[in-house]
Amino acid sequence: MTEKLIIFDTTLRDGEQSPGASMTKEEKVRIAKQLERMKVDVIEAGFAASSNGDFAAIYSIASSVKNSTVCSLARANDKDIQRAADALKPASSSRIHTFIATSPLHMAKKLQMTPEQVHEQARLAVRFARQFTDNVEFSPEDGTRSDIDFLCRVLETVIDAGATTINITDTVGYGVPELYGNLVKTLRERIPNSDKAIFSVHCHNDLGLAVANSLAGVMIGGARQIECAINGLGERAGNTSLEEIVMAVKTRKDYFGFDLGIDTTQIVPTSKLVSQVTGFIVQPNKAVVGANAFAHASGIHQDGVLKDRDTYEIIRAEDVGWSTNKIVLGKLSGRAAFKQRLQELGIALDSEGELNSAFVRFKELADRKVEIFDEDIIAIVSEESAHAQQREHYKFVALAQHSESGERPHAKIVFSVDGKEVTGEAHGNGPVDAIVNAIESEVGSGSELLLYSVNAITTGTQAQGEVTVRLSRNERIVNGTGTDPDIVAASAKAYISALNKLYSNDKLNPQRS
C-alpha cells in the first residue's frame, strides 16, 4: 500500500499574515468550507489568542467543518493553549499547534530566554495541550537556523510529552532543498523516539524554494505532512503553494509514490475564492491556477496540443477545476439550469435565499452581457455569499457619472445607510476618483486608500470588471471587492464593501508564528 501525504492548509492563519489579507469571520468560514470541500486534511483556522475576532472565527469554523481536522495556533504558554482549546471545543476533530523559537538569534533577541528555559517551556506547553486533545503539533520556530544538538534535545522531549506531529519550520525561507531535506532526515535518525510522531515541513518562499524544500523534506527527510497555503499566500514572499504541491505529487506519482485525499477539481474554485476575498490577484503565469497555465501561444505548441494534448500538457485543465465549457448560460436560461451549472462548478450555497439572490444577479447580468462565462457565475456567487454573510451598513443603490474631454469628471451616487437612502455628489481627477469622493462626501470615513486594482474576469470588451479596494484606518486594513460590466459601478461597490468591513466591529488581528 502507498502512504498518504497529509495536506495541512494554513491559508487562514499564516496566509492571512500577508499585509492587507486580513479576513472577516464570515470570509474565513467561507474559505474553510471550501477547503473542506477540497478535502484538505488539516485546516489551521487561526491564532485564537491573538484577538477576540480570531477566536470567534476559529469557533465558527470548528462548529461548521466536520470532515477536516480544525487546528489553532498557540504560543508555548498556558494562556494561549487554553484559548486555543476553548475555540476548538465544537470541532469534530481538533488539533492544537504550539510553537516556540529555538534558534540562538530568536532565543536571545526575541524571547530573551536561555536554551534551558526554552527547552522546559516547550515541554510544559505540549504536556498542557495534551489535556485537551491527543492531537498536538509542535514547531521549533526558525528551526533551520537552530543548533542541531539543541533541536534534537527539544524535539525528543516534546515527543515524550505527547506531541504527535513535529513540524520543522523554515520560518525565514533560508533553506535549500538538499540541506533542508537532510536536516529533517538527520533529526529523524538522531531522535530516539522520532517514530512516535509524524514529521511535517513548513517552508517560506523568500528564495523561491518553498515547494522544492517541502518536497525534499518529504523525499529525503521522510516527512509525511506538508504545510501550505492556497496561491502560496503568506507574509513576505509567501508560503509553500498548496496547488503546486498537490499537482506535483499527483502528476509525478511515479516518482513521489504518495496518495492524496485532495479533490483536485476544487483547486481553481478555491484559488479564485481566496483571491477574491483577500484582494491578492493571481499572476497569469502562476503554476496550476494562473490564467495562462493552460494557454498555448506558440504555433508549434498549438499544433501539438490539437493533435494530442499530451504533447504539451502534463495536467488536464479540468482536473484542477478549470472549465472546459466556455459559454454556459444566457438570458433565456432558467433557475434549474443555473442551479445545475453551480453543481457542475462545485459551488455550494448555504441557503435557498442565497441561490435566489444569485439567480437574480445572473439574470440582471444576462440582460447586459450577451455571453455568460463560468467565471462570471463564480464572481456572482462569491459576491452574493459575501453579502449574505456580512451585515451591510452601507448598500449600493445607483450611480450616474459624467466624463468629457476638457472637463472635470463628475459623479453622483445613491446608497443606503442602515436602510436610509443618501445621495452624494463630487468631482474628481477621473470618474473613479469622483465616485470615491462622492461616497466620502456622505460617509467621511477618514480612511486611507492603499490599493485600487481592476481585473477583467473574462475576455472581451463586455467582460465584467472585478475591482479590489484596500482601505486603512486606525491600523486596521481591509479589502473590498465589487464586480460589474461598468468599471465605475464596480469601483463604487468595492469601495462600499471595504467601508462595511471598516464599520464592522469584527476585528481580526493576525499575529506571527
Coordinates of C-alpha atoms in Angstrom, one line a residue:
M1 CA 0.0 0.0 0.0
T2 CA 1.2 3.5 -0.8
E3 CA 1.5 6.0 2.0
K4 CA -0.8 9.0 2.4
L5 CA 0.7 12.5 2.4
I6 CA -1.1 14.8 4.8
I7 CA -2.0 18.2 3.5
F8 CA -2.1 20.9 6.2
D9 CA -3.5 24.2 5.0
T10 CA -2.5 27.4 6.7
T11 CA -4.2 30.0 4.4
L12 CA -6.4 31.2 7.2
R13 CA -3.6 31.6 9.7
D14 CA -0.1 32.1 8.1
G15 CA -1.6 33.2 4.8
E16 CA -3.7 35.9 6.5
Q17 CA -0.5 37.4 7.8
S18 CA 0.1 38.9 4.3
P19 CA -0.2 42.7 4.7
G20 CA -3.8 43.5 3.7
A21 CA -5.0 39.9 3.6
S22 CA -7.0 40.2 6.9
M23 CA -10.3 38.4 6.6
T24 CA -13.6 38.7 8.5
K25 CA -15.1 35.8 10.4
E26 CA -17.6 35.2 7.7
E27 CA -14.9 35.2 5.0
K28 CA -12.8 32.7 7.0
V29 CA -15.8 30.4 7.4
R30 CA -16.5 30.5 3.6
I31 CA -12.9 29.6 2.8
A32 CA -12.8 26.9 5.5
K33 CA -15.9 25.3 4.0
Q34 CA -14.3 25.4 0.6
L35 CA -11.1 23.8 1.9
E36 CA -13.3 21.1 3.5
R37 CA -15.0 20.6 0.1
M38 CA -11.5 20.2 -1.4
K39 CA -10.9 17.5 1.3
V40 CA -7.9 19.2 3.0
D41 CA -6.7 17.0 5.9
V42 CA -6.0 19.8 8.4
I43 CA -7.2 23.4 8.4
E44 CA -5.3 25.8 10.5
A45 CA -8.1 28.2 11.2
G46 CA -6.2 30.9 13.1
F47 CA -4.4 32.0 16.2
A48 CA -7.1 32.0 18.9
A49 CA -5.2 34.1 21.5
S50 CA -4.4 36.9 19.0
S51 CA -7.8 38.6 19.2
N52 CA -11.5 38.1 20.1
G53 CA -12.2 38.1 16.3
D54 CA -9.8 35.3 15.6
F55 CA -11.2 33.3 18.5
A56 CA -14.7 33.8 17.1
A57 CA -13.6 32.8 13.6
I58 CA -12.0 29.6 14.8
Y59 CA -15.0 28.7 17.0
S60 CA -17.3 29.2 14.0
I61 CA -15.1 27.1 11.7
A62 CA -14.9 24.4 14.4
S63 CA -18.7 24.4 14.5
S64 CA -19.1 24.3 10.7
V65 CA -16.4 21.9 9.5
K66 CA -17.0 18.2 10.0
N67 CA -14.7 16.3 7.7
S68 CA -11.4 18.1 8.2
T69 CA -9.3 18.5 11.4
V70 CA -9.5 22.1 12.6
C71 CA -6.4 23.5 14.2
S72 CA -5.5 26.6 16.2
L73 CA -2.0 28.0 16.7
A74 CA -0.8 28.8 20.2
R75 CA 2.4 30.1 21.7
A76 CA 4.0 27.8 24.2
N77 CA 2.2 29.1 27.3
D78 CA -0.9 28.0 29.2
K79 CA -3.0 31.1 28.4
D80 CA -2.6 30.7 24.6
I81 CA -3.2 27.0 24.7
Q82 CA -6.3 27.3 26.9
R83 CA -7.7 29.9 24.5
A84 CA -7.0 27.6 21.5
A85 CA -8.7 24.7 23.3
D86 CA -11.8 26.8 24.1
A87 CA -12.0 27.9 20.5
L88 CA -11.8 24.3 19.2
K89 CA -14.4 22.9 21.6
P90 CA -17.1 22.4 18.9
A91 CA -14.8 20.6 16.4
S92 CA -15.4 17.0 15.4
S93 CA -11.6 16.7 15.1
S94 CA -9.2 19.2 16.6
R95 CA -5.5 19.9 16.9
I96 CA -3.5 22.4 19.0
H97 CA -0.4 23.6 17.3
T98 CA 2.1 25.1 19.7
F99 CA 5.4 26.7 19.0
I100 CA 8.5 28.4 20.5
A101 CA 11.6 29.7 18.8
T102 CA 14.8 27.5 19.1
S103 CA 17.4 29.4 17.1
P104 CA 20.2 31.2 19.1
L105 CA 19.2 34.5 17.4
H106 CA 15.5 34.2 18.3
M107 CA 16.1 32.9 21.8
A108 CA 18.5 35.7 22.7
K109 CA 17.0 38.7 20.8
K110 CA 13.2 38.0 20.6
L111 CA 12.4 35.7 23.6
Q112 CA 15.3 36.8 25.8
M113 CA 15.4 33.3 27.2
T114 CA 18.2 30.8 27.8
P115 CA 18.1 27.5 25.9
E116 CA 17.3 25.6 29.1
Q117 CA 14.3 27.9 29.6
V118 CA 13.1 27.3 26.1
H119 CA 13.5 23.6 26.4
E120 CA 11.4 23.5 29.6
Q121 CA 8.8 25.8 28.2
A122 CA 8.3 23.6 25.2
R123 CA 7.9 20.5 27.4
L124 CA 5.3 22.2 29.7
A125 CA 3.4 23.6 26.7
V126 CA 3.0 20.2 25.0
R127 CA 2.1 18.5 28.3
F128 CA -0.6 21.1 29.0
A129 CA -2.0 20.9 25.4
R130 CA -2.4 17.1 25.8
Q131 CA -5.0 17.7 28.5
F132 CA -7.4 19.0 25.8
T133 CA -6.6 16.8 22.8
D134 CA -4.4 13.8 21.8
N135 CA -3.6 15.6 18.5
V136 CA -0.8 18.1 19.4
E137 CA 1.7 19.6 16.9
F138 CA 4.9 21.3 18.0
S139 CA 7.0 23.7 15.9
P140 CA 10.5 24.9 16.7
E141 CA 10.3 28.4 15.1
D142 CA 13.3 29.2 13.0
G143 CA 14.2 25.6 13.0
T144 CA 16.5 25.7 10.0
R145 CA 18.8 28.2 11.9
S146 CA 18.8 26.2 15.2
D147 CA 21.7 24.3 16.7
I148 CA 21.1 20.6 15.6
D149 CA 22.1 19.2 19.0
F150 CA 19.7 21.5 20.9
L151 CA 17.0 20.9 18.3
C152 CA 17.3 17.1 18.8
R153 CA 17.0 17.5 22.6
V154 CA 13.9 19.7 22.4
L155 CA 12.1 17.5 19.9
E156 CA 12.8 14.3 21.9
T157 CA 11.4 16.0 25.0
V158 CA 8.2 17.2 23.3
I159 CA 7.5 13.8 21.8
D160 CA 7.9 12.3 25.2
A161 CA 5.5 14.9 26.5
G162 CA 2.9 13.9 23.9
A163 CA 3.5 15.8 20.6
T164 CA 2.1 13.7 17.7
T165 CA 3.3 15.9 14.9
I166 CA 6.7 17.6 14.7
N167 CA 6.9 20.5 12.3
I168 CA 10.3 21.6 11.0
T169 CA 9.9 25.3 10.2
D170 CA 12.0 27.2 7.7
T171 CA 10.5 30.4 9.1
V172 CA 12.6 32.9 7.1
G173 CA 12.9 30.9 3.9
Y174 CA 16.6 30.2 4.4
G175 CA 16.7 26.6 3.5
V176 CA 17.8 25.0 0.2
P177 CA 16.4 21.6 -0.9
E178 CA 19.3 19.2 -0.2
L179 CA 20.3 20.8 3.1
Y180 CA 16.7 21.1 4.3
G181 CA 15.8 17.5 3.3
N182 CA 18.9 16.2 5.1
L183 CA 18.1 18.3 8.2
V184 CA 14.7 16.5 8.5
K185 CA 16.4 13.2 7.8
T186 CA 19.1 13.8 10.5
L187 CA 16.5 14.8 13.1
R188 CA 14.5 11.6 12.5
E189 CA 17.7 9.4 12.6
R190 CA 19.1 11.0 15.8
I191 CA 16.0 11.4 17.9
P192 CA 15.4 8.1 19.6
N193 CA 11.6 8.4 19.8
S194 CA 11.1 10.0 16.3
D195 CA 9.0 7.1 15.2
K196 CA 6.3 8.1 17.7
A197 CA 5.5 11.3 15.7
I198 CA 4.7 12.4 12.2
F199 CA 7.3 14.8 10.8
S200 CA 6.0 17.9 9.0
V201 CA 7.5 20.6 6.8
H202 CA 6.7 24.3 6.8
C203 CA 8.7 26.4 4.3
H204 CA 8.6 30.0 3.3
N205 CA 9.3 31.2 -0.2
D206 CA 11.8 34.0 0.4
L207 CA 14.3 32.4 -2.1
G208 CA 11.6 30.9 -4.3
L209 CA 12.4 27.4 -2.9
A210 CA 9.4 26.7 -0.6
V211 CA 7.8 24.0 -2.8
A212 CA 11.2 22.4 -3.6
N213 CA 12.3 22.5 0.1
S214 CA 9.0 20.9 1.2
L215 CA 9.2 18.1 -1.4
A216 CA 12.9 17.5 -0.3
G217 CA 11.7 17.3 3.3
V218 CA 9.4 14.5 2.2
M219 CA 11.6 12.6 -0.2
I220 CA 14.9 13.0 1.6
G221 CA 13.8 13.6 5.1
G222 CA 10.9 11.3 5.5
A223 CA 8.3 13.9 6.4
R224 CA 4.7 12.9 5.8
Q225 CA 2.9 16.2 6.3
I226 CA 3.3 19.4 4.2
E227 CA 2.1 22.8 5.4
C228 CA 1.0 25.0 2.6
A229 CA -1.4 27.8 1.6
I230 CA -3.7 28.5 -1.4
N231 CA -2.0 30.6 -4.0
G232 CA 1.2 30.4 -1.9
L233 CA -0.4 33.2 0.2
G234 CA 1.7 34.3 3.2
E235 CA 3.8 37.1 4.7
R236 CA 6.8 38.4 2.8
A237 CA 7.2 36.2 -0.3
G238 CA 4.6 33.7 0.9
N239 CA 4.2 30.1 1.9
T240 CA 4.5 26.8 0.1
S241 CA 1.8 26.7 -2.6
L242 CA -0.8 24.1 -2.0
E243 CA -1.8 23.7 -5.6
E244 CA 1.8 23.2 -6.7
I245 CA 2.5 20.6 -4.1
V246 CA -0.7 18.7 -4.7
M247 CA -0.3 18.6 -8.5
A248 CA 3.4 17.8 -8.4
V249 CA 2.7 14.8 -6.1
K250 CA -0.3 13.7 -8.2
T251 CA 1.2 14.2 -11.7
R252 CA 4.6 12.6 -10.8
K253 CA 3.2 9.8 -8.6
D254 CA 5.6 7.6 -10.5
Y255 CA 8.4 9.4 -8.6
F256 CA 6.8 10.5 -5.3
G257 CA 4.6 7.5 -4.8
F258 CA 2.1 9.0 -2.3
D259 CA -1.6 9.1 -2.1
L260 CA -3.5 12.3 -1.5
G261 CA -7.0 12.8 -0.2
I262 CA -7.4 16.1 -2.1
D263 CA -10.3 16.6 -4.6
T264 CA -8.2 18.4 -7.2
T265 CA -11.2 19.7 -9.2
Q266 CA -11.8 22.1 -6.3
I267 CA -8.3 23.8 -6.6
V268 CA -9.3 26.5 -9.1
P269 CA -12.6 27.5 -7.4
T270 CA -10.7 27.6 -4.0
S271 CA -7.9 29.7 -5.6
K272 CA -10.5 32.2 -7.0
L273 CA -12.3 32.4 -3.7
V274 CA -9.1 33.2 -1.8
S275 CA -8.1 35.7 -4.4
Q276 CA -11.5 37.4 -4.3
V277 CA -11.6 37.6 -0.5
T278 CA -8.1 38.8 0.1
G279 CA -7.7 41.0 -3.0
F280 CA -4.5 39.3 -3.9
I281 CA -4.7 38.7 -7.7
V282 CA -3.1 35.5 -9.0
Q283 CA -0.4 36.3 -11.5
P284 CA -1.3 35.0 -15.0
N285 CA 1.8 32.7 -15.3
K286 CA 1.2 31.2 -11.8
A287 CA 1.5 27.4 -12.0
V288 CA -1.8 25.4 -12.0
V289 CA -4.1 28.3 -11.1
G290 CA -2.8 31.2 -13.3
A291 CA -4.9 32.4 -16.2
N292 CA -2.1 31.3 -18.7
A293 CA -1.4 28.0 -17.0
F294 CA -3.1 26.1 -19.9
A295 CA -2.8 28.7 -22.6
H296 CA -0.7 28.0 -25.7
A297 CA 0.5 30.9 -27.8
S298 CA 3.3 29.2 -29.8
G299 CA 2.1 27.9 -33.2
I300 CA 4.1 24.7 -32.7
H301 CA 2.6 24.2 -29.2
Q302 CA -0.9 24.8 -30.5
D303 CA -0.5 22.3 -33.4
G304 CA 0.8 19.7 -31.0
V305 CA -2.0 20.1 -28.5
L306 CA -4.6 20.0 -31.2
K307 CA -3.2 16.6 -32.4
D308 CA -2.6 15.2 -28.9
R309 CA -2.9 17.1 -25.6
D310 CA -0.2 15.1 -24.0
T311 CA 2.4 16.8 -26.3
Y312 CA 2.5 19.9 -24.2
E313 CA 0.1 19.4 -21.3
I314 CA 1.1 17.3 -18.3
I315 CA -2.1 18.2 -16.4
R316 CA -5.6 18.4 -17.8
A317 CA -7.2 21.8 -17.1
E318 CA -10.4 20.2 -16.0
D319 CA -8.6 18.0 -13.4
V320 CA -7.9 21.2 -11.3
G321 CA -11.2 22.8 -11.9
W322 CA -10.7 24.9 -15.0
S323 CA -13.9 24.8 -17.0
T324 CA -13.9 23.3 -20.5
N325 CA -17.2 24.9 -21.3
K326 CA -16.8 28.5 -22.4
I327 CA -20.3 29.9 -22.9
V328 CA -22.6 28.2 -20.5
L329 CA -25.8 30.1 -20.0
G330 CA -27.7 33.1 -21.4
K331 CA -30.7 35.3 -20.6
L332 CA -33.2 32.6 -21.6
S333 CA -31.7 30.1 -19.1
G334 CA -33.9 29.2 -16.2
R335 CA -33.3 28.7 -12.5
A336 CA -32.9 24.9 -12.8
A337 CA -30.2 25.3 -15.4
F338 CA -28.4 27.9 -13.3
K339 CA -28.5 25.6 -10.3
Q340 CA -27.3 22.6 -12.3
R341 CA -24.3 24.7 -13.6
L342 CA -23.4 25.7 -10.0
Q343 CA -23.3 22.0 -9.1
E344 CA -21.1 21.2 -12.1
L345 CA -18.8 24.0 -11.0
G346 CA -18.6 22.5 -7.5
I347 CA -20.3 25.6 -5.9
A348 CA -22.4 25.0 -2.9
L349 CA -24.7 27.7 -1.5
D350 CA -25.7 27.7 2.2
S351 CA -29.3 28.6 1.7
E352 CA -32.1 28.8 -0.8
G353 CA -32.1 32.6 -0.3
E354 CA -28.5 32.8 -1.5
L355 CA -29.4 30.8 -4.6
N356 CA -32.4 33.0 -5.4
S357 CA -30.3 36.2 -4.9
A358 CA -27.5 34.8 -7.1
F359 CA -30.0 33.9 -9.8
V360 CA -31.5 37.4 -9.8
R361 CA -28.0 38.8 -10.2
F362 CA -27.4 36.3 -13.1
K363 CA -30.5 37.4 -14.9
E364 CA -29.6 41.1 -14.5
L365 CA -26.1 40.4 -15.9
A366 CA -27.5 38.3 -18.8
D367 CA -29.6 41.3 -19.8
R368 CA -26.5 43.4 -20.1
K369 CA -24.0 40.9 -21.4
V370 CA -24.5 38.5 -24.3
E371 CA -22.2 35.8 -23.3
I372 CA -22.1 34.4 -19.7
F373 CA -19.0 32.5 -18.7
D374 CA -18.3 30.3 -15.8
E375 CA -16.0 32.9 -14.4
D376 CA -18.9 35.4 -14.4
I377 CA -21.1 32.9 -12.4
I378 CA -18.3 32.3 -9.9
A379 CA -17.9 36.0 -9.4
I380 CA -21.7 36.5 -8.9
V381 CA -21.9 33.7 -6.3
S382 CA -18.8 34.9 -4.4
E383 CA -20.3 38.4 -4.2
E384 CA -23.7 37.2 -3.1
S385 CA -22.2 34.9 -0.5
A386 CA -20.2 37.8 0.9
H387 CA -23.3 40.0 1.0
A388 CA -25.4 37.2 2.7
Q389 CA -22.8 36.7 5.5
Q390 CA -21.8 40.4 6.1
R391 CA -24.1 43.0 7.6
E392 CA -24.4 45.7 5.0
H393 CA -24.4 49.0 6.9
Y394 CA -23.8 50.7 3.5
K395 CA -25.5 49.4 0.4
F396 CA -25.0 50.5 -3.2
V397 CA -28.2 51.6 -5.0
A398 CA -27.4 53.6 -8.2
L399 CA -24.9 56.0 -9.7
A400 CA -24.6 58.5 -12.5
Q401 CA -21.3 59.9 -13.8
H402 CA -20.2 62.3 -16.5
S403 CA -16.8 62.4 -18.1
E404 CA -15.8 64.6 -21.0
S405 CA -12.5 65.7 -22.5
G406 CA -11.6 69.1 -21.1
E407 CA -14.0 68.9 -18.2
R408 CA -13.6 67.6 -14.7
P409 CA -15.4 64.3 -14.2
H410 CA -18.5 64.4 -12.0
A411 CA -20.2 61.6 -10.2
K412 CA -23.5 61.2 -8.3
I413 CA -24.2 58.1 -6.2
V414 CA -27.2 56.9 -4.3
F415 CA -26.5 54.4 -1.5
S416 CA -28.3 53.4 1.7
V417 CA -27.0 53.8 5.3
D418 CA -28.8 51.3 7.6
G419 CA -31.7 51.3 5.1
K420 CA -32.0 55.1 4.6
E421 CA -31.0 56.3 1.2
V422 CA -28.5 59.2 0.9
T423 CA -27.1 60.9 -2.2
G424 CA -23.5 62.1 -2.7
E425 CA -22.0 64.2 -5.5
A426 CA -18.5 65.2 -6.2
H427 CA -15.9 66.0 -8.9
G428 CA -12.6 64.1 -9.3
N429 CA -9.5 63.7 -11.4
G430 CA -11.2 60.8 -13.1
P431 CA -14.6 59.0 -12.9
V432 CA -13.3 56.6 -10.2
D433 CA -11.8 59.4 -8.1
A434 CA -15.1 61.3 -8.5
I435 CA -17.2 58.3 -7.3
V436 CA -14.9 57.8 -4.3
N437 CA -15.2 61.5 -3.4
A438 CA -19.0 61.3 -3.8
I439 CA -19.2 58.4 -1.3
E440 CA -16.8 60.1 1.1
S441 CA -18.8 63.3 1.0
E442 CA -21.6 61.5 2.9
V443 CA -19.5 59.0 4.8
G444 CA -16.4 60.8 5.9
S445 CA -14.7 57.6 6.9
G446 CA -11.2 59.1 7.4
S447 CA -9.7 56.0 5.7
E448 CA -6.6 55.9 3.5
L449 CA -6.8 54.2 0.1
L450 CA -3.8 51.8 -0.1
L451 CA -4.7 49.8 -3.2
Y452 CA -7.0 50.1 -6.2
S453 CA -6.8 47.4 -8.9
V454 CA -9.0 46.3 -11.8
N455 CA -9.0 42.7 -13.1
A456 CA -11.1 41.6 -16.1
I457 CA -13.0 38.4 -15.1
T458 CA -13.2 37.2 -18.7
T459 CA -12.0 38.4 -22.1
G460 CA -13.5 41.0 -24.5
T461 CA -15.0 44.5 -24.0
Q462 CA -18.1 43.0 -22.5
A463 CA -16.1 41.4 -19.7
Q464 CA -17.1 42.1 -16.1
G465 CA -14.5 44.1 -14.2
E466 CA -13.5 43.0 -10.7
V467 CA -12.3 45.9 -8.7
T468 CA -10.3 45.5 -5.4
V469 CA -10.0 48.3 -3.0
R470 CA -7.8 48.2 0.1
L471 CA -8.5 50.8 2.9
S472 CA -6.7 51.5 6.1
R473 CA -7.9 53.3 9.2
N474 CA -6.6 53.2 12.8
E475 CA -4.0 50.5 11.8
R476 CA -6.8 48.2 10.5
I477 CA -6.5 47.2 6.9
V478 CA -9.5 45.8 4.9
N479 CA -10.2 44.7 1.4
G480 CA -13.4 45.3 -0.6
T481 CA -14.3 43.8 -4.0
G482 CA -17.0 44.6 -6.5
T483 CA -17.9 43.3 -9.9
D484 CA -19.9 44.9 -12.7
P485 CA -19.5 45.3 -16.5
D486 CA -19.3 49.1 -15.7
I487 CA -15.9 49.7 -14.0
V488 CA -17.1 52.8 -12.2
A489 CA -20.0 50.8 -10.7
A490 CA -17.7 48.0 -9.8
S491 CA -15.4 50.6 -8.1
A492 CA -18.3 52.0 -6.1
K493 CA -19.4 48.5 -5.0
A494 CA -15.8 47.6 -4.0
Y495 CA -15.3 50.9 -2.0
I496 CA -18.7 50.4 -0.2
S497 CA -17.7 46.7 0.5
A498 CA -14.5 47.9 2.2
L499 CA -16.3 50.5 4.2
N500 CA -18.7 47.9 5.5
K501 CA -15.7 45.9 6.8
L502 CA -14.2 49.0 8.4
Y503 CA -17.6 49.7 10.1
S504 CA -17.8 46.1 11.4
N505 CA -16.7 45.5 15.0
D506 CA -15.4 42.1 14.0
K507 CA -11.7 42.8 14.2
L508 CA -9.1 40.2 13.4
N509 CA -5.5 41.0 14.3
P510 CA -3.3 38.4 12.7
Q511 CA -0.2 37.5 14.7
R512 CA 3.1 35.9 13.9
S513 CA 4.4 32.4 14.5

